[in-house]
XYZ file of C-alpha atoms in Angstrom:
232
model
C -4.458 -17.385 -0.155
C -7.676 -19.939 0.529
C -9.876 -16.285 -0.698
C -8.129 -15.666 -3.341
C -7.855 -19.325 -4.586
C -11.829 -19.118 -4.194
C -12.201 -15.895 -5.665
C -10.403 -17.255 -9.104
C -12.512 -20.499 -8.652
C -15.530 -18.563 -8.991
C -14.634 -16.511 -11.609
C -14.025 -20.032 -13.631
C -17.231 -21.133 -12.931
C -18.912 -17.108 -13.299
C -17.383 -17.484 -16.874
C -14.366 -14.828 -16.829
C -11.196 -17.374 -16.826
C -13.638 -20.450 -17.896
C -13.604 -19.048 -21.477
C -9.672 -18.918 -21.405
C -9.714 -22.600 -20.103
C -11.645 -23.709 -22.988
C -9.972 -21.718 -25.464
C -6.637 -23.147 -24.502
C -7.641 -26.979 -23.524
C -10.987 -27.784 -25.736
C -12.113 -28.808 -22.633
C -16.290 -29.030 -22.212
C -19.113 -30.214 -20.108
C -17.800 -31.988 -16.837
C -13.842 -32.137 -18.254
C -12.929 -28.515 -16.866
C -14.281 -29.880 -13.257
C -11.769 -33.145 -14.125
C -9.367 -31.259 -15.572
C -8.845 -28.521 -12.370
C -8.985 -31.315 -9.847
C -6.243 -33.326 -11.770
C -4.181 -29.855 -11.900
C -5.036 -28.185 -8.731
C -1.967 -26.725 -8.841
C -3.299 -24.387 -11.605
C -5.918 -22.140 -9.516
C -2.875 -20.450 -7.158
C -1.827 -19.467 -10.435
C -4.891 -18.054 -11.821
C -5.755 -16.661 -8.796
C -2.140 -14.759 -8.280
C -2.854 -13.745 -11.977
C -6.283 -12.699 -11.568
C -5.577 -10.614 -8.144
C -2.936 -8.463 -10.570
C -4.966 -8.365 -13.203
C -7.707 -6.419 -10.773
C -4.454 -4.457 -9.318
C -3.721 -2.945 -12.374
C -7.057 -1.747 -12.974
C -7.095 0.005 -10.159
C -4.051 1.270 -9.943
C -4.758 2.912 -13.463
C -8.017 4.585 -11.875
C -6.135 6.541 -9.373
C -2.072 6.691 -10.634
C -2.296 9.910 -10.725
C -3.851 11.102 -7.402
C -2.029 8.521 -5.273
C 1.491 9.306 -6.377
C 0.462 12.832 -5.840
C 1.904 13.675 -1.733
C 0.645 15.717 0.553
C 3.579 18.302 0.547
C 6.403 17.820 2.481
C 4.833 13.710 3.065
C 7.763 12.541 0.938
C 11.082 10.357 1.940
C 14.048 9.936 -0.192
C 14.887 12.008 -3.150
C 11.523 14.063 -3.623
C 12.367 14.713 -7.201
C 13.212 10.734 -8.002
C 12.532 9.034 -11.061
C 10.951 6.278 -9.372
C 7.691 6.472 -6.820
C 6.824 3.998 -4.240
C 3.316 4.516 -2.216
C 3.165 3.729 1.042
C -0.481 3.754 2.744
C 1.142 3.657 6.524
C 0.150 3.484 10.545
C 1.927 4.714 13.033
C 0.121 2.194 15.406
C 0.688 -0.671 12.731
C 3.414 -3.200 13.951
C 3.844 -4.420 10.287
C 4.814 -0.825 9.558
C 7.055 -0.129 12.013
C 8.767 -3.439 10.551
C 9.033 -2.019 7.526
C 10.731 1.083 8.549
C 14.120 -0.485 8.033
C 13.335 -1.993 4.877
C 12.717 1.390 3.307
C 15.570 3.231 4.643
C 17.378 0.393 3.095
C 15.968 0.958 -0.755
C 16.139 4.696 -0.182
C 19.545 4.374 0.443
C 19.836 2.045 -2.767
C 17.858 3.880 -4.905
C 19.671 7.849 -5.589
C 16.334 8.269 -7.951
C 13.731 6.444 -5.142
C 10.680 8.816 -3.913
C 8.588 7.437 -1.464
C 5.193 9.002 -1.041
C 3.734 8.391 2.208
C 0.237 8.527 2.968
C -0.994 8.889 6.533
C -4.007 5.969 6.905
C -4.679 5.757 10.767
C -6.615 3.399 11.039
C -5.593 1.866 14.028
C -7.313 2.980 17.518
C -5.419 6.304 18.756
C -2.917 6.849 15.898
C -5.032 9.595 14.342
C -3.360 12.294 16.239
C 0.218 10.642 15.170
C -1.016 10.815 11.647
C -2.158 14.376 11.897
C 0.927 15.560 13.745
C 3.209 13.938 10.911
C 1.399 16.021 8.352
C 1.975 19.020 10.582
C 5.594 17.932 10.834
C 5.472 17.692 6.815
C 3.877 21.510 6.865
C 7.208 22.655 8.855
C 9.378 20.567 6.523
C 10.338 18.114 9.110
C 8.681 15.149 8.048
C 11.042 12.564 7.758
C 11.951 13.004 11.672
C 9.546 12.931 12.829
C 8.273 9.797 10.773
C 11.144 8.173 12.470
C 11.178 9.192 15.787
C 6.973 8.496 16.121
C 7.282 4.787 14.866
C 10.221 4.265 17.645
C 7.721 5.359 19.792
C 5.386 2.527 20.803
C 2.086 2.779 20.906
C 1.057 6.027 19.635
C -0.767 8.407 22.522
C -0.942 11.855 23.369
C 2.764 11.793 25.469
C 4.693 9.673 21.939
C 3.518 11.883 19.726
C 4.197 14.893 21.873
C 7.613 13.396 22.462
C 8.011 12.519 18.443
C 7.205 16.322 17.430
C 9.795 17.762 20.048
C 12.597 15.588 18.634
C 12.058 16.362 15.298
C 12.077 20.186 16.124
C 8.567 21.654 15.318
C 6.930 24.815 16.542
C 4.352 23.000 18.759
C 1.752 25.960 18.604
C 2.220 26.158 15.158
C 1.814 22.049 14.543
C -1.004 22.014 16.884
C -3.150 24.330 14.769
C -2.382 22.619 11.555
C -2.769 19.181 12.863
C -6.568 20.152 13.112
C -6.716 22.224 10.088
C -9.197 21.655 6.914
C -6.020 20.595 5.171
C -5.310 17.975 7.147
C -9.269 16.809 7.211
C -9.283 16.941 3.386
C -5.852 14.697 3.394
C -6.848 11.884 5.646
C -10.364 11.974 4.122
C -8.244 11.600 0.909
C -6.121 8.372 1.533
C -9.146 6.452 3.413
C -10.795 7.471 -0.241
C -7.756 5.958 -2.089
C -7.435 3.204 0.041
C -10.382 1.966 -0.656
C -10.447 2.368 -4.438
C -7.591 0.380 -4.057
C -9.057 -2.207 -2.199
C -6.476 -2.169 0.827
C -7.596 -3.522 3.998
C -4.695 -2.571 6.190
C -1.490 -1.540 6.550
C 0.883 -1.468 5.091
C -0.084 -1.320 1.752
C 2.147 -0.334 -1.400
C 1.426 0.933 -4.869
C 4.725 0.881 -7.258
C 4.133 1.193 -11.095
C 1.203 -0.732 -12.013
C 1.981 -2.741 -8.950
C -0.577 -2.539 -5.288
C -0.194 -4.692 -2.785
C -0.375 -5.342 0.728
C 1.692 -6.301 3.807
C 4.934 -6.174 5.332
C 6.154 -7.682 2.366
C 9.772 -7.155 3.023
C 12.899 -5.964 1.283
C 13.526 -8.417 -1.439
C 9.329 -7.292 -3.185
C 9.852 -4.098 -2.378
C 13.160 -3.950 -4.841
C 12.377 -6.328 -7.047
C 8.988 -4.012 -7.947
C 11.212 -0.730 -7.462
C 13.379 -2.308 -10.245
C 10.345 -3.207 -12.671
C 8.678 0.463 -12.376
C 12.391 1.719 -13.000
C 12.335 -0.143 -16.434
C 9.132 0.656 -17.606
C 9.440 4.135 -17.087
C 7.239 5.125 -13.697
């Protein structure tokens, strides 16, 4: 919160919310400085506002490619109505915490698609990452997205132990899970990711909506609900 509150601070004094300010409050010379101290309260606000503001933009520069799964990389109804984006870890605690939460809206939500994208960018959870798109290859994704993240942390022996449950032909997964597919995909979300301006996971794009975080149950609806009215 202390960088963002900055962030919107500077972009009063750079001149992009300043010329709001003044608009609104006739204020001038030194009486926008007295003005913000004797309404601190104000910059939270702006910078809250100005953080979605950015969001939107660049959500709108990549809607279409980051709704777009990897096939198979899909949980919930894959037709829905209604797409949530989940940049994910397997090696991500925050993640794994959120596991629950989204079985809980999928199970809310008849029309709910959640497109998962595979961001490893935790120390040894690339091979997790590139096993789960195998496991989406063989149609199996979903179990095995289950059964890695009850697997703690991700190594060679969970992830070998995560593909077994869920039933894949390990020669087969093997082979795709170093495949110029899978290269293109990962190479893909880090891409996306960072157009987005997501530092870890996870991270969440819904409508016009990104954010970050284990951000729990109650955001998660509450932003399923507003891309469900306008349409997305």
């Amino acid at each position: 919160m202390k960088r963002t509150i900055m962030t919107a601070l500077a972009a009063l004094i750079c001149g992009f919310a300043g010329a709001w300010l003044f608009s609104v409050s006739g204020l001038q010379d030194r009486a926008t400085e007295r003005w913000l101290l004797a309404n601190p309260e104000v910059l939270p606000k702006m910078a809250e506002r100005l953080q979605q503001n950015e969001g939107r933009k660049r959500v709108a520069s990549v809607s279409a490619d980051v709704a777009k799964p990897f096939p198979g990389a899909v949980l919930g109804n894959p037709q829905g109505s209604v797409t949530l984006v989940e940049f994910t870890d397997y090696g991500c605690t925050f993640c794994r915490q959120s596991v629950a939460d989204v079985q809980a809206l999928i199970a809310d939500n008849p029309n709910l698609r959640v497109v998962v994208r595979e961001w490893p960018i935790f120390e040894g959870s690339d091979g997790a990452a590139r096993m789960a798109l195998a496991a989406a290859n063989q149609g199996k994704y979903a179990a095995f997205h289950d059964l890695m993240f009850a697997q703690s942390p991700p190594s060679p022996a969970s992830v070998e132990r995560a593909a077994t449950g869920a039933g894949l032909d390990m020669a087969s997964a093997r082979a795709f899970a170093a495949s110029p597919a899978v290269e293109l995909e990962l190479r893909t979300n880090y891409e996306l990711a960072r157009k987005l301006g997501f530092e870890g996971t996870p991270s969440w794009v819904i409508g016009d909506q990104a954010f970050s975080g284990a951000v729990g149950r109650d955001k998660l609806a509450e932003a399923i609900a507003a891309a469900a009215d306008g349409g997305a």
